[in-house]
mmCIF file with all atom_site columns, C-alpha atoms in Angstrom:
data_model
loop_
_atom_site.group_PDB
_atom_site.id
_atom_site.type_symbol
_atom_site.label_atom_id
_atom_site.label_alt_id
_atom_site.label_comp_id
_atom_site.label_asym_id
_atom_site.label_entity_id
_atom_site.label_seq_id
_atom_site.pdbx_PDB_ins_code
_atom_site.Cartn_x
_atom_site.Cartn_y
_atom_site.Cartn_z
_atom_site.occupancy
_atom_site.B_iso_or_equiv
_atom_site.pdbx_formal_charge
_atom_site.auth_seq_id
_atom_site.auth_comp_id
_atom_site.auth_asym_id
_atom_site.auth_atom_id
_atom_site.pdbx_PDB_model_num
ATOM 1   C CA . MET X 1 1   ? 119.534 78.426  93.463  1.00 77.00 ? 1   MET X CA 1
ATOM 2   C CA . ILE X 1 2   ? 121.642 81.411  92.452  1.00 84.00 ? 2   ILE X CA 1
ATOM 3   C CA . CYS X 1 3   ? 124.099 82.893  94.910  1.00 85.00 ? 3   CYS X CA 1
ATOM 4   C CA . PRO X 1 4   ? 122.978 86.479  95.705  1.00 83.00 ? 4   PRO X CA 1
ATOM 5   C CA . ASN X 1 5   ? 126.602 87.444  96.289  1.00 85.00 ? 5   ASN X CA 1
ATOM 6   C CA . CYS X 1 6   ? 128.323 86.263  93.095  1.00 87.00 ? 6   CYS X CA 1
ATOM 7   C CA . LYS X 1 7   ? 125.494 84.783  90.951  1.00 86.00 ? 7   LYS X CA 1
ATOM 8   C CA . ASN X 1 8   ? 127.124 81.331  90.969  1.00 88.00 ? 8   ASN X CA 1
ATOM 9   C CA . THR X 1 9   ? 124.757 78.351  90.684  1.00 89.00 ? 9   THR X CA 1
ATOM 10  C CA . THR X 1 10  ? 126.776 75.535  92.295  1.00 93.00 ? 10  THR X CA 1
ATOM 11  C CA . PHE X 1 11  ? 126.888 74.861  96.043  1.00 93.00 ? 11  PHE X CA 1
ATOM 12  C CA . TYR X 1 12  ? 128.235 72.530  98.683  1.00 92.00 ? 12  TYR X CA 1
ATOM 13  C CA . ILE X 1 13  ? 125.565 70.935  100.871 1.00 92.00 ? 13  ILE X CA 1
ATOM 14  C CA . LEU X 1 14  ? 126.317 71.461  104.565 1.00 92.00 ? 14  LEU X CA 1
ATOM 15  C CA . ALA X 1 15  ? 124.705 70.169  107.741 1.00 85.00 ? 15  ALA X CA 1
ATOM 16  C CA . ASP X 1 16  ? 121.671 71.792  109.403 1.00 84.00 ? 16  ASP X CA 1
ATOM 17  C CA . ASP X 1 17  ? 119.991 72.865  106.145 1.00 88.00 ? 17  ASP X CA 1
ATOM 18  C CA . TYR X 1 18  ? 122.810 75.159  104.998 1.00 93.00 ? 18  TYR X CA 1
ATOM 19  C CA . ILE X 1 19  ? 124.539 75.383  101.630 1.00 93.00 ? 19  ILE X CA 1
ATOM 20  C CA . LYS X 1 20  ? 127.810 77.114  100.693 1.00 93.00 ? 20  LYS X CA 1
ATOM 21  C CA . CYS X 1 21  ? 128.604 78.756  97.384  1.00 91.00 ? 21  CYS X CA 1
ATOM 22  C CA . LYS X 1 22  ? 131.468 76.990  95.589  1.00 92.00 ? 22  LYS X CA 1
ATOM 23  C CA . THR X 1 23  ? 132.732 80.287  94.182  1.00 93.00 ? 23  THR X CA 1
ATOM 24  C CA . CYS X 1 24  ? 132.557 82.855  96.986  1.00 91.00 ? 24  CYS X CA 1
ATOM 25  C CA . ALA X 1 25  ? 131.978 80.523  99.990  1.00 93.00 ? 25  ALA X CA 1
ATOM 26  C CA . LYS X 1 26  ? 128.905 82.465  101.125 1.00 91.00 ? 26  LYS X CA 1
ATOM 27  C CA . LYS X 1 27  ? 126.673 80.333  103.376 1.00 91.00 ? 27  LYS X CA 1
ATOM 28  C CA . LEU X 1 28  ? 122.927 80.338  102.858 1.00 91.00 ? 28  LEU X CA 1
ATOM 29  C CA . SER X 1 29  ? 120.158 78.923  105.013 1.00 91.00 ? 29  SER X CA 1
ATOM 30  C CA . LEU X 1 30  ? 117.729 76.817  103.006 1.00 91.00 ? 30  LEU X CA 1
ATOM 31  C CA . LYS X 1 31  ? 115.165 77.232  105.782 1.00 91.00 ? 31  LYS X CA 1
ATOM 32  C CA . LYS X 1 32  ? 115.371 81.035  105.540 1.00 91.00 ? 32  LYS X CA 1
ATOM 33  C CA . ILE X 1 33  ? 115.205 80.914  101.735 1.00 92.00 ? 33  ILE X CA 1
ATOM 34  C CA . LYS X 1 34  ? 112.064 78.756  101.848 1.00 93.00 ? 34  LYS X CA 1
ATOM 35  C CA . LYS X 1 35  ? 110.524 81.091  104.428 1.00 95.00 ? 35  LYS X CA 1
ATOM 36  C CA . ASP X 1 36  ? 111.166 84.160  102.265 1.00 95.00 ? 36  ASP X CA 1
ATOM 37  C CA . GLU X 1 37  ? 109.842 82.391  99.166  1.00 95.00 ? 37  GLU X CA 1
ATOM 38  C CA . SER X 1 38  ? 106.648 81.569  101.083 1.00 97.00 ? 38  SER X CA 1
ATOM 39  C CA . ILE X 1 39  ? 106.249 85.205  102.173 1.00 97.00 ? 39  ILE X CA 1
ATOM 40  C CA . ILE X 1 40  ? 106.745 86.364  98.573  1.00 97.00 ? 40  ILE X CA 1
ATOM 41  C CA . LYS X 1 41  ? 104.058 83.957  97.389  1.00 97.00 ? 41  LYS X CA 1
ATOM 42  C CA . LYS X 1 42  ? 101.567 85.218  99.983  1.00 97.00 ? 42  LYS X CA 1
ATOM 43  C CA . PHE X 1 43  ? 102.359 88.833  99.055  1.00 97.00 ? 43  PHE X CA 1
ATOM 44  C CA . CYS X 1 44  ? 101.636 88.059  95.395  1.00 97.00 ? 44  CYS X CA 1
ATOM 45  C CA . GLU X 1 45  ? 98.411  86.326  96.424  1.00 96.00 ? 45  GLU X CA 1
ATOM 46  C CA . ASP X 1 46  ? 97.430  89.724  97.886  1.00 94.00 ? 46  ASP X CA 1
ATOM 47  C CA . LYS X 1 47  ? 97.440  88.540  101.485 1.00 94.00 ? 47  LYS X CA 1
ATOM 48  C CA . ASN X 1 48  ? 98.133  91.230  104.057 1.00 92.00 ? 48  ASN X CA 1
ATOM 49  C CA . ALA X 1 49  ? 100.955 90.966  106.600 1.00 94.00 ? 49  ALA X CA 1
ATOM 50  C CA . LEU X 1 50  ? 98.701  89.788  109.425 1.00 94.00 ? 50  LEU X CA 1
ATOM 51  C CA . GLU X 1 51  ? 97.086  87.057  107.314 1.00 95.00 ? 51  GLU X CA 1
ATOM 52  C CA . THR X 1 52  ? 100.491 85.922  106.097 1.00 97.00 ? 52  THR X CA 1
ATOM 53  C CA . ALA X 1 53  ? 101.964 85.823  109.601 1.00 97.00 ? 53  ALA X CA 1
ATOM 54  C CA . LYS X 1 54  ? 99.069  83.691  110.840 1.00 97.00 ? 54  LYS X CA 1
ATOM 55  C CA . GLU X 1 55  ? 99.048  81.306  107.861 1.00 97.00 ? 55  GLU X CA 1
ATOM 56  C CA . LEU X 1 56  ? 102.821 80.773  107.906 1.00 96.00 ? 56  LEU X CA 1
ATOM 57  C CA . ARG X 1 57  ? 103.077 80.930  111.719 1.00 96.00 ? 57  ARG X CA 1
ATOM 58  C CA . LEU X 1 58  ? 105.648 83.693  111.583 1.00 96.00 ? 58  LEU X CA 1
ATOM 59  C CA . ASN X 1 59  ? 106.262 86.822  113.623 1.00 96.00 ? 59  ASN X CA 1
ATOM 60  C CA . TYR X 1 60  ? 104.081 89.684  112.362 1.00 97.00 ? 60  TYR X CA 1
ATOM 61  C CA . LYS X 1 61  ? 106.937 92.225  112.396 1.00 96.00 ? 61  LYS X CA 1
ATOM 62  C CA . THR X 1 62  ? 109.120 89.878  110.336 1.00 95.00 ? 62  THR X CA 1
ATOM 63  C CA . VAL X 1 63  ? 106.423 89.636  107.677 1.00 97.00 ? 63  VAL X CA 1
ATOM 64  C CA . LYS X 1 64  ? 105.594 93.356  107.727 1.00 95.00 ? 64  LYS X CA 1
ATOM 65  C CA . ASP X 1 65  ? 109.280 94.256  107.317 1.00 96.00 ? 65  ASP X CA 1
ATOM 66  C CA . ARG X 1 66  ? 109.472 91.889  104.322 1.00 96.00 ? 66  ARG X CA 1
ATOM 67  C CA . PHE X 1 67  ? 106.345 93.415  102.772 1.00 97.00 ? 67  PHE X CA 1
ATOM 68  C CA . ASP X 1 68  ? 107.749 96.929  103.202 1.00 95.00 ? 68  ASP X CA 1
ATOM 69  C CA . LEU X 1 69  ? 110.998 95.820  101.560 1.00 96.00 ? 69  LEU X CA 1
ATOM 70  C CA . PHE X 1 70  ? 109.099 94.184  98.680  1.00 97.00 ? 70  PHE X CA 1
ATOM 71  C CA . ARG X 1 71  ? 107.212 97.421  98.026  1.00 96.00 ? 71  ARG X CA 1
ATOM 72  C CA . LYS X 1 72  ? 110.428 99.452  97.930  1.00 96.00 ? 72  LYS X CA 1
ATOM 73  C CA . LYS X 1 73  ? 112.083 97.012  95.520  1.00 97.00 ? 73  LYS X CA 1
ATOM 74  C CA . ILE X 1 74  ? 108.950 96.970  93.343  1.00 97.00 ? 74  ILE X CA 1
ATOM 75  C CA . ALA X 1 75  ? 108.913 100.783 93.235  1.00 96.00 ? 75  ALA X CA 1
ATOM 76  C CA . ILE X 1 76  ? 112.528 100.883 92.016  1.00 96.00 ? 76  ILE X CA 1
ATOM 77  C CA . PHE X 1 77  ? 111.821 98.131  89.476  1.00 96.00 ? 77  PHE X CA 1
ATOM 78  C CA . LEU X 1 78  ? 108.780 99.963  88.062  1.00 95.00 ? 78  LEU X CA 1
ATOM 79  C CA . GLU X 1 79  ? 110.588 103.304 87.907  1.00 91.00 ? 79  GLU X CA 1
ATOM 80  C CA . GLU X 1 80  ? 113.322 101.618 85.859  1.00 91.00 ? 80  GLU X CA 1
ATOM 81  C CA . GLU X 1 81  ? 110.694 99.953  83.657  1.00 89.00 ? 81  GLU X CA 1
ATOM 82  C CA . TYR X 1 82  ? 109.090 103.342 83.047  1.00 87.00 ? 82  TYR X CA 1
ATOM 83  C CA . HIS X 1 83  ? 112.349 105.101 82.175  1.00 85.00 ? 83  HIS X CA 1
ATOM 84  C CA . ASN X 1 84  ? 113.435 102.264 79.867  1.00 84.00 ? 84  ASN X CA 1
ATOM 85  C CA . SER X 1 85  ? 110.089 101.947 78.093  1.00 78.00 ? 85  SER X CA 1
ATOM 86  C CA . ILE X 1 86  ? 109.180 103.275 74.668  1.00 67.00 ? 86  ILE X CA 1
ATOM 87  C CA . LYS X 1 87  ? 106.729 105.994 75.613  1.00 67.00 ? 87  LYS X CA 1
ATOM 88  C CA . ASP X 1 88  ? 103.488 106.148 73.692  1.00 67.00 ? 88  ASP X CA 1
ATOM 89  C CA . TYR X 1 89  ? 101.085 108.336 75.640  1.00 60.00 ? 89  TYR X CA 1
ATOM 90  C CA . THR X 1 90  ? 97.970  107.599 73.602  1.00 64.00 ? 90  THR X CA 1
ATOM 91  C CA . GLU X 1 91  ? 96.118  107.084 76.877  1.00 78.00 ? 91  GLU X CA 1
ATOM 92  C CA . TYR X 1 92  ? 96.712  109.240 79.923  1.00 81.00 ? 92  TYR X CA 1
ATOM 93  C CA . GLU X 1 93  ? 94.533  110.474 82.724  1.00 84.00 ? 93  GLU X CA 1
ATOM 94  C CA . GLU X 1 94  ? 94.715  112.428 85.957  1.00 83.00 ? 94  GLU X CA 1
ATOM 95  C CA . PHE X 1 95  ? 93.124  110.844 89.017  1.00 86.00 ? 95  PHE X CA 1
ATOM 96  C CA . TYR X 1 96  ? 92.370  112.088 92.532  1.00 82.00 ? 96  TYR X CA 1
ATOM 97  C CA . TYR X 1 97  ? 92.530  109.401 95.181  1.00 85.00 ? 97  TYR X CA 1
ATOM 98  C CA . ILE X 1 98  ? 90.377  110.329 98.174  1.00 79.00 ? 98  ILE X CA 1
ATOM 99  C CA . LYS X 1 99  ? 90.455  108.281 101.360 1.00 76.00 ? 99  LYS X CA 1
ATOM 100 C CA . GLU X 1 100 ? 87.257  106.547 102.403 1.00 70.00 ? 100 GLU X CA 1
ATOM 101 C CA . ARG X 1 101 ? 86.739  108.735 105.471 1.00 68.00 ? 101 ARG X CA 1
ATOM 102 C CA . GLU X 1 102 ? 87.037  111.860 103.295 1.00 66.00 ? 102 GLU X CA 1
ATOM 103 C CA . LYS X 1 103 ? 84.463  110.505 100.811 1.00 67.00 ? 103 LYS X CA 1
ATOM 104 C CA . LYS X 1 104 ? 81.897  110.304 103.596 1.00 65.00 ? 104 LYS X CA 1
ATOM 105 C CA . LYS X 1 105 ? 82.142  114.018 104.336 1.00 65.00 ? 105 LYS X CA 1
ATOM 106 C CA . LYS X 1 106 ? 79.582  116.353 102.776 1.00 59.00 ? 106 LYS X CA 1
ATOM 107 C CA . ARG X 1 107 ? 82.278  118.862 101.971 1.00 61.00 ? 107 ARG X CA 1
ATOM 108 C CA . LYS X 1 108 ? 85.440  117.323 100.570 1.00 61.00 ? 108 LYS X CA 1
ATOM 109 C CA . SER X 1 109 ? 88.793  119.081 100.546 1.00 63.00 ? 109 SER X CA 1
ATOM 110 C CA . LEU X 1 110 ? 91.063  118.628 97.561  1.00 67.00 ? 110 LEU X CA 1
ATOM 111 C CA . SER X 1 111 ? 93.982  119.282 99.878  1.00 69.00 ? 111 SER X CA 1
ATOM 112 C CA . GLN X 1 112 ? 93.294  115.789 101.254 1.00 71.00 ? 112 GLN X CA 1
ATOM 113 C CA . ALA X 1 113 ? 93.304  114.131 97.826  1.00 80.00 ? 113 ALA X CA 1
ATOM 114 C CA . VAL X 1 114 ? 96.336  112.416 96.326  1.00 86.00 ? 114 VAL X CA 1
ATOM 115 C CA . ASN X 1 115 ? 96.872  113.590 92.760  1.00 86.00 ? 115 ASN X CA 1
ATOM 116 C CA . ILE X 1 116 ? 98.083  110.870 90.364  1.00 91.00 ? 116 ILE X CA 1
ATOM 117 C CA . ILE X 1 117 ? 98.659  110.878 86.638  1.00 89.00 ? 117 ILE X CA 1
ATOM 118 C CA . GLY X 1 118 ? 98.520  107.540 84.849  1.00 90.00 ? 118 GLY X CA 1
ATOM 119 C CA . PHE X 1 119 ? 99.753  106.468 81.434  1.00 88.00 ? 119 PHE X CA 1
ATOM 120 C CA . TYR X 1 120 ? 98.900  103.359 79.460  1.00 88.00 ? 120 TYR X CA 1
ATOM 121 C CA . SER X 1 121 ? 101.713 102.407 77.115  1.00 84.00 ? 121 SER X CA 1
ATOM 122 C CA . ASN X 1 122 ? 103.127 99.121  75.776  1.00 82.00 ? 122 ASN X CA 1
ATOM 123 C CA . GLU X 1 123 ? 100.250 97.268  77.488  1.00 86.00 ? 123 GLU X CA 1
ATOM 124 C CA . ARG X 1 124 ? 101.420 98.526  80.883  1.00 91.00 ? 124 ARG X CA 1
ATOM 125 C CA . ILE X 1 125 ? 100.106 101.051 83.370  1.00 92.00 ? 125 ILE X CA 1
ATOM 126 C CA . TYR X 1 126 ? 102.588 103.666 84.619  1.00 93.00 ? 126 TYR X CA 1
ATOM 127 C CA . THR X 1 127 ? 101.796 106.114 87.404  1.00 93.00 ? 127 THR X CA 1
ATOM 128 C CA . LEU X 1 128 ? 103.376 109.321 88.668  1.00 90.00 ? 128 LEU X CA 1
ATOM 129 C CA . LEU X 1 129 ? 102.492 111.273 91.806  1.00 89.00 ? 129 LEU X CA 1
ATOM 130 C CA . MET X 1 130 ? 101.701 114.915 91.131  1.00 85.00 ? 130 MET X CA 1
ATOM 131 C CA . PRO X 1 131 ? 101.750 117.981 93.418  1.00 81.00 ? 131 PRO X CA 1
ATOM 132 C CA . LYS X 1 132 ? 98.590  118.582 95.431  1.00 74.00 ? 132 LYS X CA 1
ATOM 133 C CA . VAL X 1 133 ? 96.116  121.077 94.015  1.00 68.00 ? 133 VAL X CA 1
ATOM 134 C CA . GLY X 1 134 ? 95.783  123.270 97.110  1.00 64.00 ? 134 GLY X CA 1
ATOM 135 C CA . ASN X 1 135 ? 93.555  123.811 100.098 1.00 59.00 ? 135 ASN X CA 1
ATOM 136 C CA . ARG X 1 136 ? 90.042  124.373 98.727  1.00 53.00 ? 136 ARG X CA 1
ATOM 137 C CA . ALA X 1 137 ? 86.773  122.776 99.832  1.00 52.00 ? 137 ALA X CA 1
ATOM 138 C CA . PHE X 1 138 ? 83.828  121.937 97.582  1.00 52.00 ? 138 PHE X CA 1
ATOM 139 C CA . ASP X 1 139 ? 80.252  120.792 98.046  1.00 50.00 ? 139 ASP X CA 1
ATOM 140 C CA . VAL X 1 140 ? 79.702  117.234 96.863  1.00 48.00 ? 140 VAL X CA 1
ATOM 141 C CA . GLU X 1 141 ? 76.942  118.197 94.451  1.00 48.00 ? 141 GLU X CA 1
ATOM 142 C CA . ASP X 1 142 ? 78.431  121.435 93.172  1.00 51.00 ? 142 ASP X CA 1
ATOM 143 C CA . GLY X 1 143 ? 81.946  122.791 92.838  1.00 52.00 ? 143 GLY X CA 1
ATOM 144 C CA . PHE X 1 144 ? 83.820  119.614 93.749  1.00 52.00 ? 144 PHE X CA 1
ATOM 145 C CA . ILE X 1 145 ? 82.404  117.585 90.866  1.00 53.00 ? 145 ILE X CA 1
ATOM 146 C CA . GLN X 1 146 ? 82.732  120.559 88.507  1.00 56.00 ? 146 GLN X CA 1
ATOM 147 C CA . TYR X 1 147 ? 86.350  120.998 89.502  1.00 53.00 ? 147 TYR X CA 1
ATOM 148 C CA . LEU X 1 148 ? 87.169  117.361 88.791  1.00 54.00 ? 148 LEU X CA 1
ATOM 149 C CA . ASN X 1 149 ? 85.393  117.444 85.447  1.00 54.00 ? 149 ASN X CA 1
ATOM 150 C CA . TRP X 1 150 ? 87.098  120.696 84.439  1.00 50.00 ? 150 TRP X CA 1
ATOM 151 C CA . TYR X 1 151 ? 90.654  119.886 85.445  1.00 51.00 ? 151 TYR X CA 1
ATOM 152 C CA . LYS X 1 152 ? 90.733  116.149 84.819  1.00 53.00 ? 152 LYS X CA 1
ATOM 153 C CA . ILE X 1 153 ? 92.881  115.142 81.862  1.00 50.00 ? 153 ILE X CA 1
ATOM 154 C CA . HIS X 1 154 ? 90.797  112.762 79.771  1.00 50.00 ? 154 HIS X CA 1
ATOM 155 C CA . SER X 1 155 ? 92.075  110.225 77.290  1.00 48.00 ? 155 SER X CA 1
ATOM 156 C CA . LYS X 1 156 ? 89.815  109.197 74.441  1.00 49.00 ? 156 LYS X CA 1
ATOM 157 C CA . ASN X 1 157 ? 86.837  107.163 75.729  1.00 51.00 ? 157 ASN X CA 1
ATOM 158 C CA . SER X 1 158 ? 88.435  107.187 79.203  1.00 51.00 ? 158 SER X CA 1
ATOM 159 C CA . HIS X 1 159 ? 85.564  105.255 80.797  1.00 56.00 ? 159 HIS X CA 1
ATOM 160 C CA . GLN X 1 160 ? 86.537  102.242 78.646  1.00 67.00 ? 160 GLN X CA 1
ATOM 161 C CA . THR X 1 161 ? 90.304  102.371 79.077  1.00 82.00 ? 161 THR X CA 1
ATOM 162 C CA . LYS X 1 162 ? 92.764  100.278 81.045  1.00 88.00 ? 162 LYS X CA 1
ATOM 163 C CA . LEU X 1 163 ? 93.460  103.362 83.149  1.00 91.00 ? 163 LEU X CA 1
ATOM 164 C CA . ASN X 1 164 ? 89.850  103.549 84.283  1.00 90.00 ? 164 ASN X CA 1
ATOM 165 C CA . GLU X 1 165 ? 90.027  99.846  85.115  1.00 93.00 ? 165 GLU X CA 1
ATOM 166 C CA . PHE X 1 166 ? 93.213  100.458 87.099  1.00 95.00 ? 166 PHE X CA 1
ATOM 167 C CA . TRP X 1 167 ? 91.738  103.348 89.139  1.00 93.00 ? 167 TRP X CA 1
ATOM 168 C CA . LYS X 1 168 ? 88.856  101.098 90.225  1.00 93.00 ? 168 LYS X CA 1
ATOM 169 C CA . TYR X 1 169 ? 91.290  98.287  91.007  1.00 95.00 ? 169 TYR X CA 1
ATOM 170 C CA . LEU X 1 170 ? 93.475  100.645 93.069  1.00 94.00 ? 170 LEU X CA 1
ATOM 171 C CA . GLU X 1 171 ? 90.572  102.066 95.087  1.00 91.00 ? 171 GLU X CA 1
ATOM 172 C CA . SER X 1 172 ? 89.111  98.624  95.720  1.00 91.00 ? 172 SER X CA 1
ATOM 173 C CA . ASN X 1 173 ? 92.399  97.255  97.059  1.00 91.00 ? 173 ASN X CA 1
ATOM 174 C CA . LEU X 1 174 ? 93.309  100.280 99.170  1.00 89.00 ? 174 LEU X CA 1
ATOM 175 C CA . LYS X 1 175 ? 90.020  99.873  101.047 1.00 85.00 ? 175 LYS X CA 1
ATOM 176 C CA . LYS X 1 176 ? 91.593  96.859  102.770 1.00 81.00 ? 176 LYS X CA 1
ATOM 177 C CA . TYR X 1 177 ? 93.892  99.151  104.729 1.00 76.00 ? 177 TYR X CA 1
ATOM 178 C CA . LYS X 1 178 ? 92.246  100.885 107.676 1.00 67.00 ? 178 LYS X CA 1
ATOM 179 C CA . GLY X 1 179 ? 94.803  103.626 107.343 1.00 64.00 ? 179 GLY X CA 1
ATOM 180 C CA . PHE X 1 180 ? 98.369  104.224 106.273 1.00 68.00 ? 180 PHE X CA 1
ATOM 181 C CA . ASP X 1 181 ? 100.868 107.050 106.454 1.00 75.00 ? 181 ASP X CA 1
ATOM 182 C CA . GLU X 1 182 ? 100.456 109.237 103.380 1.00 77.00 ? 182 GLU X CA 1
ATOM 183 C CA . ASP X 1 183 ? 104.248 109.319 103.059 1.00 82.00 ? 183 ASP X CA 1
ATOM 184 C CA . ASN X 1 184 ? 104.004 105.609 102.191 1.00 88.00 ? 184 ASN X CA 1
ATOM 185 C CA . PHE X 1 185 ? 101.200 106.022 99.637  1.00 91.00 ? 185 PHE X CA 1
ATOM 186 C CA . PHE X 1 186 ? 103.700 105.934 96.772  1.00 94.00 ? 186 PHE X CA 1
ATOM 187 C CA . PHE X 1 187 ? 104.776 102.398 97.723  1.00 95.00 ? 187 PHE X CA 1
ATOM 188 C CA . TYR X 1 188 ? 101.179 101.104 97.915  1.00 94.00 ? 188 TYR X CA 1
ATOM 189 C CA . LEU X 1 189 ? 100.466 102.746 94.563  1.00 95.00 ? 189 LEU X CA 1
ATOM 190 C CA . LYS X 1 190 ? 103.454 100.986 93.031  1.00 97.00 ? 190 LYS X CA 1
ATOM 191 C CA . GLU X 1 191 ? 102.482 97.660  94.623  1.00 97.00 ? 191 GLU X CA 1
ATOM 192 C CA . TYR X 1 192 ? 99.127  97.710  92.846  1.00 97.00 ? 192 TYR X CA 1
ATOM 193 C CA . GLU X 1 193 ? 100.605 99.032  89.626  1.00 97.00 ? 193 GLU X CA 1
ATOM 194 C CA . PHE X 1 194 ? 102.887 95.968  89.722  1.00 98.00 ? 194 PHE X CA 1
ATOM 195 C CA . LYS X 1 195 ? 100.041 93.561  90.543  1.00 97.00 ? 195 LYS X CA 1
ATOM 196 C CA . PHE X 1 196 ? 97.821  95.057  87.839  1.00 97.00 ? 196 PHE X CA 1
ATOM 197 C CA . ASN X 1 197 ? 100.502 94.804  85.150  1.00 96.00 ? 197 ASN X CA 1
ATOM 198 C CA . TYR X 1 198 ? 101.722 91.278  85.863  1.00 97.00 ? 198 TYR X CA 1
ATOM 199 C CA . GLN X 1 199 ? 100.066 87.912  86.386  1.00 96.00 ? 199 GLN X CA 1
ATOM 200 C CA . LYS X 1 200 ? 100.622 86.230  89.756  1.00 96.00 ? 200 LYS X CA 1
ATOM 201 C CA . GLU X 1 201 ? 103.256 83.780  88.483  1.00 97.00 ? 201 GLU X CA 1
ATOM 202 C CA . GLU X 1 202 ? 105.126 86.643  86.812  1.00 97.00 ? 202 GLU X CA 1
ATOM 203 C CA . GLN X 1 203 ? 104.967 88.647  90.044  1.00 97.00 ? 203 GLN X CA 1
ATOM 204 C CA . ILE X 1 204 ? 106.457 85.761  92.031  1.00 97.00 ? 204 ILE X CA 1
ATOM 205 C CA . GLU X 1 205 ? 109.274 85.272  89.521  1.00 95.00 ? 205 GLU X CA 1
ATOM 206 C CA . ILE X 1 206 ? 110.129 88.993  89.354  1.00 96.00 ? 206 ILE X CA 1
ATOM 207 C CA . LEU X 1 207 ? 109.944 89.475  93.115  1.00 96.00 ? 207 LEU X CA 1
ATOM 208 C CA . ASN X 1 208 ? 112.156 86.438  93.776  1.00 93.00 ? 208 ASN X CA 1
ATOM 209 C CA . GLN X 1 209 ? 114.761 87.949  91.478  1.00 91.00 ? 209 GLN X CA 1
ATOM 210 C CA . LEU X 1 210 ? 114.451 91.393  93.078  1.00 94.00 ? 210 LEU X CA 1
ATOM 211 C CA . PHE X 1 211 ? 114.634 90.028  96.622  1.00 92.00 ? 211 PHE X CA 1
ATOM 212 C CA . PHE X 1 212 ? 117.319 87.380  96.301  1.00 87.00 ? 212 PHE X CA 1
ATOM 213 C CA . LEU X 1 213 ? 119.520 88.867  93.581  1.00 82.00 ? 213 LEU X CA 1
ATOM 214 C CA . SER X 1 214 ? 119.512 92.614  94.184  1.00 71.00 ? 214 SER X CA 1
#
């Protein structure tokens, strides 16, 4: 254990599953720590909040609030990773994320698409949200496809790149959500950027540090 208050690593053992930091005297509940560690593990196993609440026998709102907090901490972590990275934009690509219900329409509107630009650098995927392209509708077989082909930024052999792999991974995982507020899309995007870039054990280690020590 590391004290989240002063980063000390030595504690007094108290009654009722509590410990107290020997440096700053902050009290911590071992039961709460174990609960949060279990929620982090389920999050990194790609369980949703409802599944996690049922499996751990916890209140759904408690789990959902934790998941929302994880996503915000992950977003900050990845933004810092991006700004601190050595940028080598040998692979980059623009991507339009269209919700499943929009895909089913004969005429799609680009005003409903989320515009993302992705970079692959230092064996990591980085994503940035871009401004929307405007309110224009296109037929599936005609202008819509032409528009995407004309304006899409292609990296060399883009169909074989890590970015193309990531776009498929992102779309596949977002299908699990019946719907979410578009204002929160950024946090879901960053969640799957994080999960794509790091192995599960790495995710758990990073998220434990972000949650307990920041």
